Amino acid sequence: MKFVFATLAAAAAVAGSVTSPLTINTPLNAVVCQPLLINWGGGTPPLFLNLNLISFSSILPGNQPSAAALLDFGEVSGDQLTWVVNVTAGTSLGLNLRDSAGFLAQSSPFTVQKSRNTACLRK
């Protein structure tokens, strides 16, 4: 009886420590100078988010998952972040999210839509 209890307790402890797979959602409606909600789930904290030109890691250049990040959000907490899209219309982007265990989640490519407001692009 003690063995059964110990086995069940050990199994419960292991089950409680298992994290869900790291995922990142592909954002919808990325519009120049508008806030964009980026959200994710799972993984082992801390998490690190990058934006790429469809590339790799962070906000990446389109169709280039291994390109250098356009924007590195650094370490992120929680399960979401709001970013004011400060990239020109027509740019194809991708998101990379990496956790502390080294797992990588990537969004599908998405394209920035035009807006009448371009104030955030001016320096």
Short mmCIF file of C-alpha atoms in Angstrom, two decimals:
data_model
loop_
_atom_site.label_atom_id
_atom_site.label_comp_id
_atom_site.label_asym_id
_atom_site.label_seq_id
_atom_site.Cartn_x
_atom_site.Cartn_y
_atom_site.Cartn_z
CA MET A 1 0.00 0.00 0.00
CA LYS A 2 2.83 2.41 0.86
CA PHE A 3 4.52 1.54 -2.45
CA VAL A 4 1.36 2.36 -4.43
CA PHE A 5 0.98 5.71 -2.64
CA ALA A 6 4.66 6.58 -3.20
CA THR A 7 4.38 5.67 -6.89
CA LEU A 8 1.24 7.78 -7.31
CA ALA A 9 2.83 10.71 -5.48
CA ALA A 10 5.93 10.52 -7.69
CA ALA A 11 3.80 10.35 -10.84
CA ALA A 12 1.78 13.37 -9.71
CA ALA A 13 4.96 15.35 -9.03
CA VAL A 14 6.35 14.56 -12.49
CA ALA A 15 3.03 15.39 -14.16
CA GLY A 16 2.90 18.70 -12.33
CA SER A 17 6.34 19.70 -13.58
CA VAL A 18 5.71 18.98 -17.27
CA THR A 19 5.23 22.15 -19.29
CA SER A 20 3.07 22.42 -22.37
CA PRO A 21 4.71 22.84 -25.78
CA LEU A 22 5.88 26.33 -26.71
CA THR A 23 3.54 27.99 -29.24
CA ILE A 24 3.11 31.46 -30.70
CA ASN A 25 0.03 32.66 -32.56
CA THR A 26 0.29 34.37 -35.93
CA PRO A 27 -1.00 37.92 -35.45
CA LEU A 28 -4.01 39.12 -37.40
CA ASN A 29 -4.37 42.58 -38.94
CA ALA A 30 -0.90 44.06 -38.53
CA VAL A 31 -1.43 47.71 -39.54
CA VAL A 32 1.19 50.49 -39.66
CA CYS A 33 1.22 52.54 -36.42
CA GLN A 34 -1.57 50.50 -34.82
CA PRO A 35 -1.21 48.30 -31.72
CA LEU A 36 -0.85 44.59 -32.48
CA LEU A 37 -1.50 41.89 -29.89
CA ILE A 38 1.11 39.11 -29.92
CA ASN A 39 0.31 36.08 -27.77
CA TRP A 40 1.85 32.73 -26.96
CA GLY A 41 1.63 29.79 -24.60
CA GLY A 42 3.62 27.00 -23.02
CA GLY A 43 7.36 26.68 -22.77
CA THR A 44 9.80 27.05 -19.91
CA PRO A 45 10.38 30.64 -18.70
CA PRO A 46 12.11 32.88 -19.27
CA LEU A 47 10.92 33.40 -22.86
CA PHE A 48 12.60 35.58 -25.50
CA LEU A 49 10.68 37.16 -28.39
CA ASN A 50 12.04 38.50 -31.70
CA LEU A 51 10.46 40.00 -34.83
CA ASN A 52 12.00 39.18 -38.19
CA LEU A 53 11.52 39.91 -41.86
CA ILE A 54 10.11 36.53 -42.38
CA SER A 55 13.14 34.97 -41.10
CA PHE A 56 14.04 33.58 -37.80
CA SER A 57 13.88 34.75 -34.22
CA SER A 58 11.92 37.76 -33.19
CA ILE A 59 10.40 40.02 -35.77
CA LEU A 60 12.07 38.72 -38.88
CA PRO A 61 12.24 39.71 -42.52
CA GLY A 62 9.72 37.78 -44.61
CA ASN A 63 10.58 34.28 -45.74
CA GLN A 64 13.96 34.38 -44.01
CA PRO A 65 13.50 32.51 -40.71
CA SER A 66 17.21 32.62 -40.02
CA ALA A 67 17.75 36.31 -40.78
CA ALA A 68 18.77 38.79 -38.14
CA ALA A 69 15.88 40.10 -36.05
CA LEU A 70 14.38 43.46 -36.99
CA LEU A 71 13.26 43.92 -33.42
CA ASP A 72 14.29 42.03 -30.31
CA PHE A 73 11.72 42.27 -27.52
CA GLY A 74 14.16 40.51 -25.21
CA GLU A 75 12.84 38.55 -22.24
CA VAL A 76 9.05 38.58 -22.08
CA SER A 77 6.77 37.47 -19.27
CA GLY A 78 3.14 36.48 -19.18
CA ASP A 79 1.51 35.26 -22.37
CA GLN A 80 1.08 38.39 -24.49
CA LEU A 81 2.61 41.66 -25.59
CA THR A 82 1.21 44.66 -27.47
CA TRP A 83 3.48 46.21 -30.08
CA VAL A 84 2.81 49.39 -32.07
CA VAL A 85 3.66 48.32 -35.62
CA ASN A 86 6.50 50.63 -36.68
CA VAL A 87 7.35 48.81 -39.92
CA THR A 88 6.34 49.99 -43.41
CA ALA A 89 3.28 48.59 -45.17
CA GLY A 90 3.87 45.58 -47.38
CA THR A 91 6.64 44.20 -45.18
CA SER A 92 6.37 40.46 -44.55
CA LEU A 93 7.20 39.55 -40.96
CA GLY A 94 7.50 36.54 -38.69
CA LEU A 95 7.86 36.03 -34.96
CA ASN A 96 10.29 33.77 -33.13
CA LEU A 97 9.82 32.80 -29.51
CA ARG A 98 12.49 30.81 -27.69
CA ASP A 99 12.27 29.41 -24.17
CA SER A 100 15.00 28.73 -21.61
CA ALA A 101 15.07 25.05 -22.60
CA GLY A 102 16.07 26.09 -26.13
CA PHE A 103 12.76 25.28 -27.82
CA LEU A 104 11.74 27.59 -30.67
CA ALA A 105 8.22 28.49 -31.80
CA GLN A 106 7.66 30.48 -34.99
CA SER A 107 4.59 32.24 -36.33
CA SER A 108 3.48 31.96 -39.92
CA PRO A 109 4.46 34.91 -42.10
CA PHE A 110 2.18 37.95 -41.92
CA THR A 111 2.16 41.19 -43.93
CA VAL A 112 1.90 44.71 -42.55
CA GLN A 113 -1.12 46.59 -43.96
CA LYS A 114 -1.10 50.27 -44.88
CA SER A 115 -2.58 53.01 -42.74
CA ARG A 116 -3.21 56.73 -43.10
CA ASN A 117 -1.28 57.17 -39.86
CA THR A 118 2.45 56.80 -40.49
CA ALA A 119 3.67 59.05 -37.65
CA CYS A 120 5.36 56.14 -35.88
CA LEU A 121 7.63 55.62 -38.90
CA ARG A 122 9.10 59.12 -38.78
CA LYS A 123 12.28 59.74 -36.85
#
